[in-house]
Coordinates of C-alpha atoms and ligand atoms in Angstrom, one line a residue:
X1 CA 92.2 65.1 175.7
X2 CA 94.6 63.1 178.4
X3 CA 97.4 63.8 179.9
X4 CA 100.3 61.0 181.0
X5 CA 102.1 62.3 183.7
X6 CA 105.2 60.3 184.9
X7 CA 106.8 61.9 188.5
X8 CA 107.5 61.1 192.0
X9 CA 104.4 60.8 194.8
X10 CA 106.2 61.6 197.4
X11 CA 105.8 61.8 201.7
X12 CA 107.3 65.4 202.4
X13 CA 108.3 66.9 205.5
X14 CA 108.0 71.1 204.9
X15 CA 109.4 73.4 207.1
X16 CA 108.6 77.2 206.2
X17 CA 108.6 80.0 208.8
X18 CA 105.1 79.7 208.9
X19 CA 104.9 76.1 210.3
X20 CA 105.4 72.5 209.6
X21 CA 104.3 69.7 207.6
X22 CA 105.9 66.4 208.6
X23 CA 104.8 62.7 206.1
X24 CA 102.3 65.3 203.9
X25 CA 101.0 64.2 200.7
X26 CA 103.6 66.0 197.8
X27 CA 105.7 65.0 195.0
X28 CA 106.3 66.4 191.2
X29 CA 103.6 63.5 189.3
X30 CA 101.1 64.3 192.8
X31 CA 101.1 68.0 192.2
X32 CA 101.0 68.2 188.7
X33 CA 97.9 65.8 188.2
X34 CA 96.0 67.0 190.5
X35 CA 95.9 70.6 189.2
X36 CA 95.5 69.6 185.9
X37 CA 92.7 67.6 186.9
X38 CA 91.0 70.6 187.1
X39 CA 91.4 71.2 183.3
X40 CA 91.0 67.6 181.7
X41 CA 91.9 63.7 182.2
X42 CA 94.7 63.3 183.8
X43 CA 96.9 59.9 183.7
X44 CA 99.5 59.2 186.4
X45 CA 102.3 56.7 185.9
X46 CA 104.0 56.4 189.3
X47 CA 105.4 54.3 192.5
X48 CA 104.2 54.3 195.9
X49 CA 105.6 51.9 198.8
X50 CA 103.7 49.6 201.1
X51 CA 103.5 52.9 203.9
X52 CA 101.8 54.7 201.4
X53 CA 98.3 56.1 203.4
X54 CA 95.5 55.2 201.9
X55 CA 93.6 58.3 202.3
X56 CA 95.8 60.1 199.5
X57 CA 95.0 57.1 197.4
X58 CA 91.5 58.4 198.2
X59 CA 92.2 62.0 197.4
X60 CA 93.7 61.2 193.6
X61 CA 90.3 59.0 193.0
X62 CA 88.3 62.1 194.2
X63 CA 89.9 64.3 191.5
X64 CA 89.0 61.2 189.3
X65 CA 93.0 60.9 187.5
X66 CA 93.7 57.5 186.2
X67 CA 95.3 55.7 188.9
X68 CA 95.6 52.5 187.0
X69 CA 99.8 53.2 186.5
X70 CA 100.5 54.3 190.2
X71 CA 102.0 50.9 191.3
X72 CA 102.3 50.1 194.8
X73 CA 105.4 47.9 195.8
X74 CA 106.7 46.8 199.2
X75 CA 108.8 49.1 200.8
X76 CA 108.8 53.2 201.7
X77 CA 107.7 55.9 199.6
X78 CA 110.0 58.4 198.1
X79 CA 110.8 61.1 200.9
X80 CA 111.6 64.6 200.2
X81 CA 112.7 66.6 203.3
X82 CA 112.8 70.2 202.7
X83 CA 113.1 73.7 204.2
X84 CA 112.4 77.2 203.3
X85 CA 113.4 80.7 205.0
X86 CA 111.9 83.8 204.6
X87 CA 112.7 84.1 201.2
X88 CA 110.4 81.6 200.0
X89 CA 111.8 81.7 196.9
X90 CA 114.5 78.6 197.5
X91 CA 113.7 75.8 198.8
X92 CA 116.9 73.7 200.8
X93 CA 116.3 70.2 200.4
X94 CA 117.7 68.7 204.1
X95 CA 117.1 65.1 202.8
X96 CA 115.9 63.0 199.7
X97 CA 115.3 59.6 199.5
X98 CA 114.1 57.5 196.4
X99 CA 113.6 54.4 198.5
X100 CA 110.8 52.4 196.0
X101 CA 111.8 54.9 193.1
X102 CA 115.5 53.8 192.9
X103 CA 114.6 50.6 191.4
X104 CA 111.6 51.8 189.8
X105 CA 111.2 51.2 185.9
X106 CA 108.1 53.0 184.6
X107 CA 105.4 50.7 182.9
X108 CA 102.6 52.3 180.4
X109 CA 100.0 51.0 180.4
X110 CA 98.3 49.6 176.9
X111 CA 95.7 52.1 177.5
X112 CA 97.7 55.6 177.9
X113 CA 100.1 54.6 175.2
X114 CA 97.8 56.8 172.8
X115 CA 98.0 60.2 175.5
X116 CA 98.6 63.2 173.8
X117 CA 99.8 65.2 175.8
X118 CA 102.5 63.7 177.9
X119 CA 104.3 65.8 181.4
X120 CA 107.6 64.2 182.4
X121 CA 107.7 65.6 186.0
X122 CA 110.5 65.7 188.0
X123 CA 112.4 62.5 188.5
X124 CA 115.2 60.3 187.0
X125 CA 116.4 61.9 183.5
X126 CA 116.5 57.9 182.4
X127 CA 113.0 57.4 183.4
X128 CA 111.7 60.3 182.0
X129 CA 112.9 58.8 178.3
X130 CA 112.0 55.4 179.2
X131 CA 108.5 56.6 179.3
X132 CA 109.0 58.4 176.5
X133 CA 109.9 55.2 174.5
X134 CA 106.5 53.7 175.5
X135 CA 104.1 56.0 174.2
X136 CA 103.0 56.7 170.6
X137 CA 103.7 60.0 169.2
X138 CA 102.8 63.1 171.8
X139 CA 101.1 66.0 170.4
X140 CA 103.1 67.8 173.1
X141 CA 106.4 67.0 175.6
X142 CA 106.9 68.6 178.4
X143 CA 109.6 68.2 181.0
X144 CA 110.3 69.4 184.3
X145 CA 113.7 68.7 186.4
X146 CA 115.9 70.4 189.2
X147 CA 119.4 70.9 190.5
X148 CA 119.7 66.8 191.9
X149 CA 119.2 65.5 188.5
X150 CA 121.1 68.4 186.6
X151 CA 124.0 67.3 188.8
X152 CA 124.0 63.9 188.7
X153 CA 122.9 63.3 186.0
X154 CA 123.3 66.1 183.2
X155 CA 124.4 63.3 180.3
X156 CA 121.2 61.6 180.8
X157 CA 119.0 64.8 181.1
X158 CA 120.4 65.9 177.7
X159 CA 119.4 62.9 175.7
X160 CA 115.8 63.5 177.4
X161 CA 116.0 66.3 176.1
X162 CA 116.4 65.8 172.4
X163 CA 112.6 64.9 172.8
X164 CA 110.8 67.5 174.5
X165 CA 109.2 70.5 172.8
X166 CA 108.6 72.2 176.2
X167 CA 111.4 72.6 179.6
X168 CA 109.7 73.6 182.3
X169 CA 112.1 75.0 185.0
X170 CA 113.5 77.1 187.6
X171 CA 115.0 80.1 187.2
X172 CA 118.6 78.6 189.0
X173 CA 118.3 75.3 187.3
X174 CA 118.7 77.4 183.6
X175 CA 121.8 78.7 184.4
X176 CA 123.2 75.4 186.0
X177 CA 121.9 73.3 183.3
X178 CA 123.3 76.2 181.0
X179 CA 126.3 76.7 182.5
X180 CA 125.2 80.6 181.8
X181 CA 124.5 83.3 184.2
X182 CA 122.5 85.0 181.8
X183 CA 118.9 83.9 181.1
X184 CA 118.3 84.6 177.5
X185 CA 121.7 83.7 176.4
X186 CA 121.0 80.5 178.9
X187 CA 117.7 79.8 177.3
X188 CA 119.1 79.9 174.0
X189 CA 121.8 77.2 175.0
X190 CA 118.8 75.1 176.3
X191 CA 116.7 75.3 172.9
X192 CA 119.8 74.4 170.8
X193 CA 119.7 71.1 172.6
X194 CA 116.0 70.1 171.6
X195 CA 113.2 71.9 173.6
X196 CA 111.6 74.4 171.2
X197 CA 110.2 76.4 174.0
X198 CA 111.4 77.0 177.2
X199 CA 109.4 77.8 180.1
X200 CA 111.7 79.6 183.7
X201 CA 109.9 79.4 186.6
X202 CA 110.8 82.3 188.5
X203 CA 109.2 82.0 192.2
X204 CA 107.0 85.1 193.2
X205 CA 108.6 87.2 190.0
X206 CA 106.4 84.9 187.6
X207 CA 107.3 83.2 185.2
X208 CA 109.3 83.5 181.4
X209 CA 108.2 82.1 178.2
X210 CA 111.0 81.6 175.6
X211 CA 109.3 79.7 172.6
X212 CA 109.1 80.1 169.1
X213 CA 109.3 83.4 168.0
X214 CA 108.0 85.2 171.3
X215 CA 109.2 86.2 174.6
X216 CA 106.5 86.2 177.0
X217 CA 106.4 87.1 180.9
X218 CA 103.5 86.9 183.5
X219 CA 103.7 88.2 187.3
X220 CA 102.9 86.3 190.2
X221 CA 99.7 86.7 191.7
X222 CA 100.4 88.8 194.5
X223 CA 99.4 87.7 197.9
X224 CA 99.7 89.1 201.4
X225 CA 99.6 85.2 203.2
X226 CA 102.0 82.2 201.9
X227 CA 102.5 79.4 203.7
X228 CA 104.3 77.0 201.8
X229 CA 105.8 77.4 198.0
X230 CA 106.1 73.4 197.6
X231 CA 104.6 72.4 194.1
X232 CA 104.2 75.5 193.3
X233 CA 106.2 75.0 190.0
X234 CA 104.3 71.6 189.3
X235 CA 100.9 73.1 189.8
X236 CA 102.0 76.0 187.8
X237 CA 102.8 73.1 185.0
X238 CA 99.7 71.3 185.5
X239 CA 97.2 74.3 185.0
X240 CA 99.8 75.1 182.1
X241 CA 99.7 71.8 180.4
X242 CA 95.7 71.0 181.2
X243 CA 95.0 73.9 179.7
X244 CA 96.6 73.6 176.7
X245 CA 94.9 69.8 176.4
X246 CA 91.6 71.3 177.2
X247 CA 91.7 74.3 174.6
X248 CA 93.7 71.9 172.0
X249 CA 95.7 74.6 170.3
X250 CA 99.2 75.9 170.6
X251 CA 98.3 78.9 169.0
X252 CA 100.6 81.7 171.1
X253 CA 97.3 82.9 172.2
X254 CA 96.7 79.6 173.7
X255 CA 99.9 79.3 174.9
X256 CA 100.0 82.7 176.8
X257 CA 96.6 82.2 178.4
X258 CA 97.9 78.7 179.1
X259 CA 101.3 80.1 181.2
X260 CA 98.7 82.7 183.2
X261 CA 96.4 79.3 184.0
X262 CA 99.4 78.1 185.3
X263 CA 100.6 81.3 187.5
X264 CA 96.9 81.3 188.7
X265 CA 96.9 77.1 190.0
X266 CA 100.1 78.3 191.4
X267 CA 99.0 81.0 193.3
X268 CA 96.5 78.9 194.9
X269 CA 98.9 76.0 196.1
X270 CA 101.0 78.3 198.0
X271 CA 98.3 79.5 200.4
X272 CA 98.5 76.2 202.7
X273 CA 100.8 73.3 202.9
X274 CA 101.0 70.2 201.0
X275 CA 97.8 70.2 198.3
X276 CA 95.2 71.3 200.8
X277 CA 94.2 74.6 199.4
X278 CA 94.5 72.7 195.7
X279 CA 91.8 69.9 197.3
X280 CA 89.5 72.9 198.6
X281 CA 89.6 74.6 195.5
X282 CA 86.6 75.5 193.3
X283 CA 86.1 76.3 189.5
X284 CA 84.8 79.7 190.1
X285 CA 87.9 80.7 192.3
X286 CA 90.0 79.6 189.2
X287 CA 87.9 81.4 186.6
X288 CA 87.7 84.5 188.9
X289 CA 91.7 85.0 189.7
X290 CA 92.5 84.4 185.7
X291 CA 90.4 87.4 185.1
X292 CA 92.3 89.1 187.7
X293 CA 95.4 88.4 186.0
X294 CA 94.1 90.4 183.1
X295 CA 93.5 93.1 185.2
X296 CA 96.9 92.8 186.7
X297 CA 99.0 92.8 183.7
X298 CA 97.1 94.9 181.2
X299 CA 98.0 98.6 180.0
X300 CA 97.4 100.6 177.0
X301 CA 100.2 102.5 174.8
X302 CA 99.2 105.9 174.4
Ligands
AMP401 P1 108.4 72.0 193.4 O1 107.3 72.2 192.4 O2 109.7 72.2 192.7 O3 108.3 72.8 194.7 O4 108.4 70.5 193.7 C1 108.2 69.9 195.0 C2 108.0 68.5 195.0 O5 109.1 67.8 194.3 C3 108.0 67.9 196.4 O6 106.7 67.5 196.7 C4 109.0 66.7 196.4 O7 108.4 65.5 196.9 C5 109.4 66.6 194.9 N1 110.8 66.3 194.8 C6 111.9 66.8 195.5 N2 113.0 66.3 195.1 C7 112.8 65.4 194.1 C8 113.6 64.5 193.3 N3 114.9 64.5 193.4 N4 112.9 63.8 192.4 C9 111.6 63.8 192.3 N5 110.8 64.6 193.0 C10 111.4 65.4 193.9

């Protein structure tokens, strides 16, 4: 089963204390598709400018996503300048700019109109419905954001809302969308407003699953090197979401399996910068760390 992911593709310039990546491949739709690539078609609806390198064009054709609504236009790419310290937990955004996104409206095209599984990534709240309003009826909505949008745009992120089944999001970004300091009582607020489950990304404490009539929570993988936590939380959504397409159910079974899929892609974009550990990867290093997260997180009641 498809996925239609809308988000930004992005040139980022990473700073971590562990070295720098300046014009690196990144952005919320880049990350996402290609880990769920790994999982099932993926279906990327996004803008690139005119100084967009061809070799990343390469890259997405490689992990064979549908490329057919990534639309170059003249112009430069979106920009994402960012910088973490040694708690790799926050990332300080030094500079953004949307350059071809600001006047970017999102086109489906005829053929993804049918996706079933549909990943509004991190950008514009207004887009994210606009794409929304193009496809038939999802199976499944799922919807990322962060503290720029929840800012600027809090009106707009709240209609979005209204039609999602599944908010994907930081830990921070709860309480500020929330207004709450505390996260249950914040992910209550956020349910009442349309998403049935809500999913809080929580950096290297893992990850919270507030849906239906479960609480769930998975670790990170611990690891002794990081390099650079950018995408982490989109790959973590893109080995969440492909696996749910793949499996087809959103049994809790599924869906618990489906969050540790998600820890595990994540795990593996953090040990280089940009998606270069994610291009490396191989099958058998994914199925081998989800059956060390088994290992990690099970224990008997005696
Ligand atoms: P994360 O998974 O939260 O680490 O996402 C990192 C990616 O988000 C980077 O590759 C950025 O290019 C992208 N990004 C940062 N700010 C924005 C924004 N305001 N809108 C869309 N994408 C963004």
């Amino acid at each position: 089963m498809s996925i239609l992911v809308v988000g930004s593709v992005a040139l980022d310039s990473v700073k971590t204390p562990f070295g720098n990546a300046p014009n690196a491949l990144g952005g919320s739709g880049t990350y996402f598709s290609v880990s769920a690539s790994f999982f099932t078609k993926v279906r990327l609806v996004a803008v690139v400018g005119s100084d967009f390198p061809p070799e990343h064009i390469k890259l997405l054709e490689k992990r064979k996503i549908d490329i057919s609504g990534l639309k170059k236009v003249a112009g430069k790419t979106f920009r994402w300048k960012g910088e973490y310290g040694f708690d790799l937990n926050n990332a300080k955004t030094l500079d953004t700019q949307l350059n071809v996104f600001a006047q970017f409206k999102p086109e489906i095209p005829p053929n993804y109109a049918d996706s079933e599984y549909v990943f509004l990534a991190n950008i514009d709240p207004e887009l994210q419905l606009d794409v929304l309003k193009q496809v038939k009826r999802p199976r499944l909505v799922a919807c990322d954001t962060m503290n720029f949008w929840i800012s600027s745009k809090k009106a707009a992120l709240k209609k979005t809302l209204k039609h999602v089944d599944i908010l994907v999001i930081n830990e921070a970004e709860v309480r500020q969308l929330a207004d709450e300091t505390n996260l249950v009582k914040a992910a209550r607020c956020i349910r009442s407003w349309g998403p049935k489950s809500l999913v809080v990304k929580r950096g290297e404490y893992g990850v919270l699953l507030f849906g239906g009539g479960q609480v769930f929570g998975a670790p990170a993988y611990p690891l002794e090197k990081i390099f650079d936590p950018t995408g982490a939380g989109d790959t973590f959504a893109g080995g969440f979401m492909g696996y749910l397409a793949k499996c087809g159910s959103l049994a809790d079974a599924d869906v618990r399996r489906a969050i540790i899929m998600g820890s595990v892609m994540a795990s593996f974009d953090v040990e280089d910068f940009s998606l270069n550990r994610l291009v490396r990867l191989k099958q058998g290093e994914i199925s081998r760390r989800f059956k060390e997260f088994k290992t990690l997180t099970h224990f008997d009641v005696i």
